[in-house]
Amino acid sequence: MLSQSRRLRQTPFTPGVENAGVTAYTVYNRMLLPTLFRDIETDYRHLKTYVQVWDVSCQRSVEIVGPDAASLIQKLTPRNLQKMQDDQCYYVPIVDENAGMLNDPVAIKHSQDRWWLSIADSDLLLWVKGLALGAKLDVQVFEPDVSPLAVQGPKAEELMVRVFGEAVCDIRFFRYQRLAFEQMSFVVARSGYSKQGGFEIYVEGGEHAMGVWNRLFGAGADLNVRAGCPNLIERIEAGLLSYGNDMTMENSPLECGLGKYCAGPDDTIECIGQHALETERANGPSRQIRPISIQGDPVPPLHAAWDLLKDGIKVGQVSSAAWSPDFSTNVAIGMVDAEHWHAGTILEVRTPTGDRRAEVRSSFWL
Ligand code: THG
């Protein structure tokens, strides 16, 4: 049980989530995030077979508006935004002056002078406001009343067509369209924190939230639509990173395998952490995220990172782990030192219930 208070925010979808029988929450950006409805394997199988509606309101937005918005956004991320179109979403690492990861949001570009950052679990608003103020930029930076609702799973498109029309089929991956809903219109993007396919609806105005929720459930009964949430097993199989778990301010984007989202030497951008990143790129990172399989029975829940050992010496850590029914092994995400990160390397992982054999894999499972 979590003690409720003003500090721990409910979401505009909480009545729907409660009515659907949520059984566990976590806290993300000081907001409730459902983590379980039935049991994790039932939720997992359902996500991979049908369609789920996720209350991911905790993916709070940082809105940046004004003449200096585009230059501020480009300062914030090492990803080159020069070619980004007005209907695009980009996954953007945000780093400090040492190239330490501060957040890994999805950026939504409305126009050159209006952007949203749909953030992971850290207080990015404070960093962005501080920078804007310190650099005397002509922008406003604030948290708008925007609550994303994700529709994920193989039947997601079928359900979305019924509520938003055939236009949803034309939305490409990480693009969006503003689509009508009753008297409103919402940003609808083909995105979401799973690899099962789907959309995210950015519901503007909490008073409209339950209307959208109810329409989706009303339209999708025969598709076996259920309330769901990001699934630990599926997101590890997919290699989707979780800020605060798989990476922190101690890690660079190169260590996180996010080098493909960072500009190279030929790009002409200016951003925070550029020098640190260039140095690290020249030398190569000293450790990196790897998919890891862990032998044996289902592992216990992970509360703190588990050490990875080679001949009794620590060479990394596992930061997320779960039993995968589809791959009949424990799937995990780890950070492994360069000398031991090649595929096929056998290590030991120190779990609370004993040491296990762990293998560094060449790729994630999905
Ligand atoms: N959607 C939105 N906001 C978010 C998340 C989201 N904020 C918090 C958190 N998730 C941020 N982290 C991620 C991590 C991975 C992805 C998106 C957000 C993701 N990655 C794809 C992949 O790795 O395959 C593709 C990225 C790309 O190619 O651009 O989707 O889920 N709104």
Short mmCIF file of C-alpha atoms and ligand atoms in Angstrom, two decimals:
data_model
loop_
_atom_site.label_atom_id
_atom_site.label_comp_id
_atom_site.label_asym_id
_atom_site.label_seq_id
_atom_site.Cartn_x
_atom_site.Cartn_y
_atom_site.Cartn_z
CA MET A 1 0.00 0.00 0.00
CA LEU A 2 1.16 3.49 -0.85
CA SER A 3 0.05 6.36 1.38
CA GLN A 4 -1.67 8.87 -0.86
CA SER A 5 -0.92 12.57 -0.69
CA ARG A 6 -0.60 15.58 -2.92
CA ARG A 7 3.07 14.74 -3.58
CA LEU A 8 2.15 11.44 -5.20
CA ARG A 9 -0.05 12.32 -8.10
CA GLN A 10 -2.92 10.23 -9.39
CA THR A 11 -3.55 10.46 -13.13
CA PRO A 12 -6.70 11.42 -15.03
CA PHE A 13 -7.04 7.71 -15.96
CA THR A 14 -6.72 6.40 -12.38
CA PRO A 15 -10.48 5.75 -12.05
CA GLY A 16 -10.31 3.52 -15.15
CA VAL A 17 -7.16 1.76 -13.97
CA GLU A 18 -8.70 1.07 -10.53
CA ASN A 19 -11.94 -0.15 -12.08
CA ALA A 20 -9.91 -2.51 -14.31
CA GLY A 21 -8.47 -4.18 -11.21
CA VAL A 22 -4.88 -2.90 -11.05
CA THR A 23 -2.92 -4.90 -8.44
CA ALA A 24 0.37 -2.94 -8.17
CA TYR A 25 1.76 0.51 -8.84
CA THR A 26 5.17 2.08 -8.92
CA VAL A 27 5.98 5.80 -8.67
CA TYR A 28 7.39 7.53 -11.76
CA ASN A 29 7.88 11.29 -12.02
CA ARG A 30 5.98 11.53 -8.69
CA MET A 31 2.96 9.97 -10.38
CA LEU A 32 1.27 6.56 -10.20
CA LEU A 33 2.32 4.06 -12.85
CA PRO A 34 0.45 0.73 -12.87
CA THR A 35 2.83 -2.27 -12.99
CA LEU A 36 0.51 -5.27 -12.67
CA PHE A 37 -3.07 -6.26 -13.41
CA ARG A 38 -3.31 -10.08 -13.22
CA ASP A 39 0.13 -11.71 -12.93
CA ILE A 40 3.16 -10.74 -14.96
CA GLU A 41 3.01 -13.78 -17.29
CA THR A 42 -0.72 -13.39 -17.95
CA ASP A 43 -0.24 -9.67 -18.66
CA TYR A 44 2.73 -10.58 -20.93
CA ARG A 45 0.84 -13.20 -22.95
CA HIS A 46 -2.14 -10.89 -23.34
CA LEU A 47 0.07 -7.99 -24.55
CA LYS A 48 1.68 -10.26 -27.15
CA THR A 49 -1.66 -11.63 -28.39
CA TYR A 50 -4.31 -8.91 -28.19
CA VAL A 51 -4.29 -5.20 -27.34
CA GLN A 52 -3.78 -3.28 -24.12
CA VAL A 53 -4.47 0.29 -23.04
CA TRP A 54 -1.76 1.70 -20.78
CA ASP A 55 -2.01 4.68 -18.45
CA VAL A 56 1.45 6.16 -19.03
CA SER A 57 0.49 9.65 -17.86
CA CYS A 58 3.68 9.50 -15.76
CA GLN A 59 5.58 10.11 -19.01
CA ARG A 60 5.17 13.80 -18.15
CA SER A 61 5.87 16.38 -20.79
CA VAL A 62 8.26 19.28 -20.58
CA GLU A 63 6.96 21.90 -23.01
CA ILE A 64 9.37 24.40 -24.54
CA VAL A 65 7.79 27.30 -26.44
CA GLY A 66 9.29 30.44 -27.90
CA PRO A 67 11.72 31.81 -30.48
CA ASP A 68 14.69 30.05 -28.85
CA ALA A 69 12.96 26.67 -28.43
CA ALA A 70 14.76 24.88 -31.27
CA SER A 71 18.21 26.04 -30.21
CA LEU A 72 17.53 25.10 -26.57
CA ILE A 73 16.36 21.60 -27.57
CA GLN A 74 19.49 21.12 -29.67
CA LYS A 75 21.67 22.21 -26.71
CA LEU A 76 19.92 19.61 -24.57
CA THR A 77 20.61 16.55 -26.73
CA PRO A 78 23.57 15.17 -28.68
CA ARG A 79 21.16 13.87 -31.34
CA ASN A 80 21.22 15.93 -34.55
CA LEU A 81 17.76 17.51 -34.91
CA GLN A 82 18.48 19.48 -38.11
CA LYS A 83 16.43 17.15 -40.34
CA MET A 84 13.59 16.55 -37.90
CA GLN A 85 10.19 17.24 -39.48
CA ASP A 86 7.20 18.87 -37.80
CA ASP A 87 5.36 15.52 -37.58
CA GLN A 88 8.24 13.53 -36.08
CA CYS A 89 9.11 12.06 -32.71
CA TYR A 90 12.75 11.37 -31.85
CA TYR A 91 14.18 9.28 -29.03
CA VAL A 92 16.73 11.73 -27.58
CA PRO A 93 19.40 11.12 -24.94
CA ILE A 94 19.76 14.13 -22.62
CA VAL A 95 23.21 14.46 -21.05
CA ASP A 96 25.13 16.75 -18.67
CA GLU A 97 28.52 18.35 -19.32
CA ASN A 98 30.27 15.03 -18.62
CA ALA A 99 27.97 13.21 -21.05
CA GLY A 100 26.20 11.60 -18.08
CA MET A 101 22.64 10.54 -18.92
CA LEU A 102 20.02 12.81 -17.29
CA ASN A 103 16.97 11.38 -19.07
CA ASP A 104 16.00 9.59 -22.30
CA PRO A 105 12.76 11.22 -23.48
CA VAL A 106 10.80 11.10 -26.68
CA ALA A 107 10.88 14.56 -28.29
CA ILE A 108 7.74 15.63 -30.15
CA LYS A 109 8.21 18.52 -32.55
CA HIS A 110 5.11 20.65 -33.08
CA SER A 111 7.04 23.40 -34.92
CA GLN A 112 10.45 25.09 -34.67
CA ASP A 113 9.23 27.07 -31.68
CA ARG A 114 7.11 24.48 -29.85
CA TRP A 115 8.32 21.11 -28.53
CA TRP A 116 7.43 18.48 -25.96
CA LEU A 117 9.87 16.20 -24.21
CA SER A 118 7.98 13.13 -23.00
CA ILE A 119 10.27 12.26 -20.14
CA ALA A 120 11.58 9.26 -18.23
CA ASP A 121 11.82 9.26 -14.44
CA SER A 122 14.04 12.23 -13.49
CA ASP A 123 13.34 15.91 -12.81
CA LEU A 124 14.21 17.14 -16.28
CA LEU A 125 11.96 20.21 -15.96
CA LEU A 126 14.40 21.71 -13.43
CA TRP A 127 17.44 21.20 -15.70
CA VAL A 128 15.67 22.72 -18.70
CA LYS A 129 14.31 25.70 -16.74
CA GLY A 130 17.74 26.32 -15.23
CA LEU A 131 19.43 26.29 -18.61
CA ALA A 132 16.86 28.58 -20.20
CA LEU A 133 17.20 31.06 -17.34
CA GLY A 134 21.00 30.88 -17.13
CA ALA A 135 21.39 31.40 -20.89
CA LYS A 136 18.69 34.12 -20.95
CA LEU A 137 16.79 32.29 -23.68
CA ASP A 138 13.49 33.57 -25.03
CA VAL A 139 11.40 30.51 -24.12
CA GLN A 140 8.81 29.35 -21.65
CA VAL A 141 9.41 25.97 -20.03
CA PHE A 142 6.61 24.22 -18.12
CA GLU A 143 4.75 20.96 -17.56
CA PRO A 144 1.57 21.03 -19.66
CA ASP A 145 -1.61 19.10 -18.82
CA VAL A 146 -0.77 16.25 -21.21
CA SER A 147 -1.31 12.60 -20.30
CA PRO A 148 -0.16 9.92 -22.74
CA LEU A 149 -2.27 6.82 -23.16
CA ALA A 150 -0.52 3.94 -24.95
CA VAL A 151 -2.40 1.38 -27.05
CA GLN A 152 -0.06 -1.58 -27.53
CA GLY A 153 -0.24 -5.07 -28.99
CA PRO A 154 -0.88 -6.82 -32.32
CA LYS A 155 -4.53 -5.65 -32.37
CA ALA A 156 -3.65 -2.03 -31.55
CA GLU A 157 -4.11 -0.70 -35.07
CA GLU A 158 -7.50 -2.39 -35.46
CA LEU A 159 -8.70 -0.80 -32.23
CA MET A 160 -7.28 2.63 -33.04
CA VAL A 161 -8.98 2.67 -36.48
CA ARG A 162 -12.33 2.16 -34.78
CA VAL A 163 -11.84 5.21 -32.54
CA PHE A 164 -9.70 7.58 -34.67
CA GLY A 165 -10.44 6.37 -38.23
CA GLU A 166 -8.36 4.95 -41.08
CA ALA A 167 -5.90 7.86 -40.81
CA VAL A 168 -4.03 6.00 -38.06
CA CYS A 169 -2.84 3.46 -40.67
CA ASP A 170 -0.87 6.21 -42.46
CA ILE A 171 1.12 7.13 -39.37
CA ARG A 172 4.64 5.74 -39.72
CA PHE A 173 6.89 4.65 -36.81
CA PHE A 174 7.81 7.64 -34.62
CA ARG A 175 5.62 9.99 -36.66
CA TYR A 176 2.36 11.53 -35.47
CA GLN A 177 -0.86 13.09 -36.70
CA ARG A 178 -3.26 15.32 -34.84
CA LEU A 179 -6.55 13.40 -35.01
CA ALA A 180 -10.06 14.43 -34.05
CA PHE A 181 -11.75 13.01 -31.00
CA GLU A 182 -15.24 14.44 -30.37
CA GLN A 183 -14.78 18.23 -30.13
CA MET A 184 -11.03 17.84 -29.49
CA SER A 185 -7.96 16.70 -31.40
CA PHE A 186 -4.96 14.87 -29.96
CA VAL A 187 -1.45 14.04 -31.07
CA VAL A 188 -1.48 10.32 -32.02
CA ALA A 189 1.97 8.80 -32.61
CA ARG A 190 3.04 5.31 -33.67
CA SER A 191 5.28 4.67 -30.67
CA GLY A 192 5.26 3.10 -27.22
CA TYR A 193 7.33 1.21 -24.69
CA SER A 194 6.92 -2.26 -26.23
CA LYS A 195 7.88 -4.03 -29.45
CA GLN A 196 4.36 -5.36 -30.06
CA GLY A 197 3.38 -2.36 -32.20
CA GLY A 198 1.02 0.40 -31.26
CA PHE A 199 0.29 4.04 -30.64
CA GLU A 200 0.47 6.74 -28.03
CA ILE A 201 -2.36 9.26 -27.64
CA TYR A 202 -1.24 12.49 -25.97
CA VAL A 203 -4.46 13.48 -24.22
CA GLU A 204 -4.46 17.24 -23.64
CA GLY A 205 -6.68 18.24 -20.74
CA GLY A 206 -7.27 15.75 -17.92
CA GLU A 207 -11.03 16.31 -18.20
CA HIS A 208 -10.97 14.46 -21.57
CA ALA A 209 -9.02 11.45 -20.32
CA MET A 210 -11.78 9.10 -19.20
CA GLY A 211 -13.74 9.85 -22.38
CA VAL A 212 -10.86 8.50 -24.48
CA TRP A 213 -10.36 5.56 -22.11
CA ASN A 214 -14.05 4.58 -22.23
CA ARG A 215 -14.26 4.85 -26.03
CA LEU A 216 -11.28 2.50 -26.45
CA PHE A 217 -12.79 -0.12 -24.14
CA GLY A 218 -16.23 0.29 -25.69
CA ALA A 219 -14.84 -0.18 -29.21
CA GLY A 220 -12.51 -3.08 -28.43
CA ALA A 221 -14.55 -5.60 -26.46
CA ASP A 222 -14.41 -8.20 -29.27
CA LEU A 223 -10.65 -7.61 -29.63
CA ASN A 224 -10.20 -8.66 -25.98
CA VAL A 225 -8.84 -5.22 -25.05
CA ARG A 226 -7.60 -4.97 -21.46
CA ALA A 227 -5.96 -2.40 -19.25
CA GLY A 228 -2.23 -3.07 -19.15
CA CYS A 229 1.10 -1.48 -18.43
CA PRO A 230 4.73 -1.65 -19.55
CA ASN A 231 5.69 -5.29 -19.04
CA LEU A 232 9.07 -6.10 -17.47
CA ILE A 233 9.55 -9.36 -19.38
CA GLU A 234 8.61 -7.94 -22.78
CA ARG A 235 10.69 -4.78 -22.41
CA ILE A 236 13.80 -6.78 -21.43
CA GLU A 237 13.29 -9.13 -24.41
CA ALA A 238 13.01 -5.99 -26.57
CA GLY A 239 16.05 -4.27 -25.04
CA LEU A 240 14.08 -1.17 -24.06
CA LEU A 241 16.11 0.62 -21.40
CA SER A 242 14.70 1.99 -18.16
CA TYR A 243 16.26 5.20 -16.84
CA GLY A 244 17.20 4.82 -13.16
CA ASN A 245 17.41 1.05 -13.57
CA ASP A 246 19.60 0.22 -16.56
CA MET A 247 21.33 3.60 -16.69
CA THR A 248 21.91 6.62 -14.46
CA MET A 249 23.86 9.88 -14.52
CA GLU A 250 26.99 7.69 -14.12
CA ASN A 251 26.52 6.35 -17.66
CA SER A 252 27.10 7.95 -21.05
CA PRO A 253 24.89 7.34 -24.09
CA LEU A 254 27.70 5.30 -25.65
CA GLU A 255 27.75 3.02 -22.62
CA CYS A 256 23.97 2.67 -23.00
CA GLY A 257 24.24 1.64 -26.64
CA LEU A 258 22.60 4.92 -27.65
CA GLY A 259 25.53 6.02 -29.81
CA LYS A 260 23.26 5.80 -32.88
CA TYR A 261 21.22 8.64 -31.38
CA CYS A 262 24.29 10.87 -30.95
CA ALA A 263 25.74 13.13 -33.63
CA GLY A 264 29.11 12.18 -35.10
CA PRO A 265 32.14 14.27 -36.06
CA ASP A 266 30.53 15.29 -39.40
CA ASP A 267 27.50 16.84 -37.74
CA THR A 268 27.47 20.59 -37.16
CA ILE A 269 25.53 20.85 -33.92
CA GLU A 270 26.33 22.42 -30.57
CA CYS A 271 25.18 20.60 -27.47
CA ILE A 272 26.00 20.07 -23.82
CA GLY A 273 28.46 17.22 -23.27
CA GLN A 274 29.77 17.31 -26.83
CA HIS A 275 33.43 17.41 -25.85
CA ALA A 276 33.11 14.55 -23.35
CA LEU A 277 31.24 12.49 -25.95
CA GLU A 278 33.84 13.09 -28.66
CA THR A 279 36.64 12.04 -26.32
CA GLU A 280 34.76 8.92 -25.31
CA ARG A 281 33.92 8.05 -28.90
CA ALA A 282 37.60 8.33 -29.88
CA ASN A 283 38.70 5.97 -27.10
CA GLY A 284 35.62 3.76 -27.12
CA PRO A 285 33.43 3.33 -24.02
CA SER A 286 34.94 1.24 -21.21
CA ARG A 287 31.68 -0.65 -20.59
CA GLN A 288 28.38 -1.11 -22.38
CA ILE A 289 24.81 -2.39 -22.07
CA ARG A 290 24.49 -6.03 -23.09
CA PRO A 291 21.70 -8.60 -23.31
CA ILE A 292 22.42 -11.32 -20.76
CA SER A 293 20.78 -14.70 -20.30
CA ILE A 294 20.82 -16.20 -16.82
CA GLN A 295 20.68 -19.97 -16.42
CA GLY A 296 18.38 -21.92 -14.14
CA ASP A 297 14.95 -21.48 -12.58
CA PRO A 298 13.10 -18.16 -12.68
CA VAL A 299 15.20 -15.49 -10.93
CA PRO A 300 13.79 -13.62 -7.89
CA PRO A 301 12.72 -9.98 -8.28
CA LEU A 302 15.65 -7.59 -8.64
CA HIS A 303 15.73 -4.80 -6.01
CA ALA A 304 19.32 -3.65 -6.52
CA ALA A 305 21.83 -4.42 -9.24
CA TRP A 306 23.40 -7.90 -9.16
CA ASP A 307 27.17 -8.11 -9.63
CA LEU A 308 28.56 -9.87 -12.68
CA LEU A 309 31.79 -11.72 -11.87
CA LYS A 310 34.62 -13.31 -13.82
CA ASP A 311 36.93 -15.49 -11.71
CA GLY A 312 35.53 -13.78 -8.61
CA ILE A 313 36.27 -10.24 -9.88
CA LYS A 314 33.43 -7.80 -10.60
CA VAL A 315 33.24 -7.03 -14.32
CA GLY A 316 29.75 -5.54 -14.52
CA GLN A 317 26.23 -5.71 -13.19
CA VAL A 318 22.75 -6.88 -14.11
CA SER A 319 20.17 -4.08 -13.77
CA SER A 320 16.94 -5.79 -14.96
CA ALA A 321 16.06 -9.49 -15.07
CA ALA A 322 12.97 -11.67 -15.48
CA TRP A 323 11.92 -15.16 -16.54
CA SER A 324 10.82 -15.29 -20.17
CA PRO A 325 8.14 -17.89 -20.92
CA ASP A 326 8.67 -17.52 -24.69
CA PHE A 327 12.44 -18.06 -24.60
CA SER A 328 12.50 -20.46 -21.60
CA THR A 329 15.39 -18.62 -19.99
CA ASN A 330 15.94 -15.68 -17.68
CA VAL A 331 16.39 -12.57 -19.82
CA ALA A 332 18.40 -9.68 -18.45
CA ILE A 333 20.02 -6.32 -19.20
CA GLY A 334 23.51 -5.70 -17.87
CA MET A 335 26.39 -3.24 -18.06
CA VAL A 336 29.60 -5.16 -18.85
CA ASP A 337 33.25 -4.05 -18.92
CA ALA A 338 34.84 -3.97 -22.40
CA GLU A 339 37.18 -6.94 -21.77
CA HIS A 340 34.20 -9.22 -21.13
CA TRP A 341 31.39 -7.85 -23.30
CA HIS A 342 31.81 -10.01 -26.44
CA ALA A 343 28.99 -12.40 -27.28
CA GLY A 344 29.37 -15.87 -25.85
CA THR A 345 31.34 -14.78 -22.78
CA ILE A 346 30.34 -16.81 -19.72
CA LEU A 347 30.15 -14.92 -16.41
CA GLU A 348 28.67 -15.50 -12.96
CA VAL A 349 25.85 -13.37 -11.63
CA ARG A 350 25.42 -12.92 -7.86
CA THR A 351 21.65 -13.09 -7.19
CA PRO A 352 20.13 -12.97 -3.69
CA THR A 353 19.45 -16.71 -3.99
CA GLY A 354 22.95 -17.69 -5.10
CA ASP A 355 25.41 -17.45 -7.97
CA ARG A 356 24.24 -18.40 -11.47
CA ARG A 357 25.86 -18.89 -14.83
CA ALA A 358 25.26 -15.89 -17.13
CA GLU A 359 26.00 -15.53 -20.83
CA VAL A 360 26.59 -12.33 -22.79
CA ARG A 361 24.42 -12.48 -25.92
CA SER A 362 24.90 -10.87 -29.33
CA SER A 363 21.39 -9.38 -29.48
CA PHE A 364 18.18 -8.88 -27.55
CA TRP A 365 15.38 -11.35 -28.04
CA LEU A 366 12.82 -9.33 -30.05
N1 THG B 1 6.97 6.94 -24.88
C1 THG B 1 6.89 8.26 -24.55
N2 THG B 1 7.59 8.78 -23.55
C2 THG B 1 8.42 7.99 -22.84
C3 THG B 1 8.58 6.62 -23.14
C4 THG B 1 7.80 6.09 -24.20
N3 THG B 1 9.14 8.52 -21.82
C5 THG B 1 9.81 7.66 -20.89
C6 THG B 1 10.44 6.46 -21.56
N4 THG B 1 9.46 5.82 -22.45
C7 THG B 1 11.64 6.93 -22.34
N5 THG B 1 12.42 5.81 -22.83
C8 THG B 1 12.23 5.23 -24.07
C9 THG B 1 12.98 4.11 -24.38
C10 THG B 1 12.82 3.52 -25.61
C11 THG B 1 11.94 4.03 -26.54
C12 THG B 1 11.19 5.13 -26.21
C13 THG B 1 11.35 5.75 -24.99
C14 THG B 1 11.77 3.41 -27.87
N6 THG B 1 12.84 2.93 -28.49
C15 THG B 1 12.75 2.22 -29.75
C16 THG B 1 13.76 1.10 -29.73
O1 THG B 1 14.71 1.16 -28.97
O2 THG B 1 13.57 0.17 -30.51
C17 THG B 1 12.96 3.04 -30.99
C18 THG B 1 13.60 4.35 -30.89
C19 THG B 1 13.88 4.97 -32.26
O3 THG B 1 14.26 4.23 -33.18
O4 THG B 1 13.77 6.19 -32.40
O5 THG B 1 10.69 3.37 -28.40
O6 THG B 1 7.83 4.89 -24.53
N7 THG B 1 6.06 9.05 -25.22
#
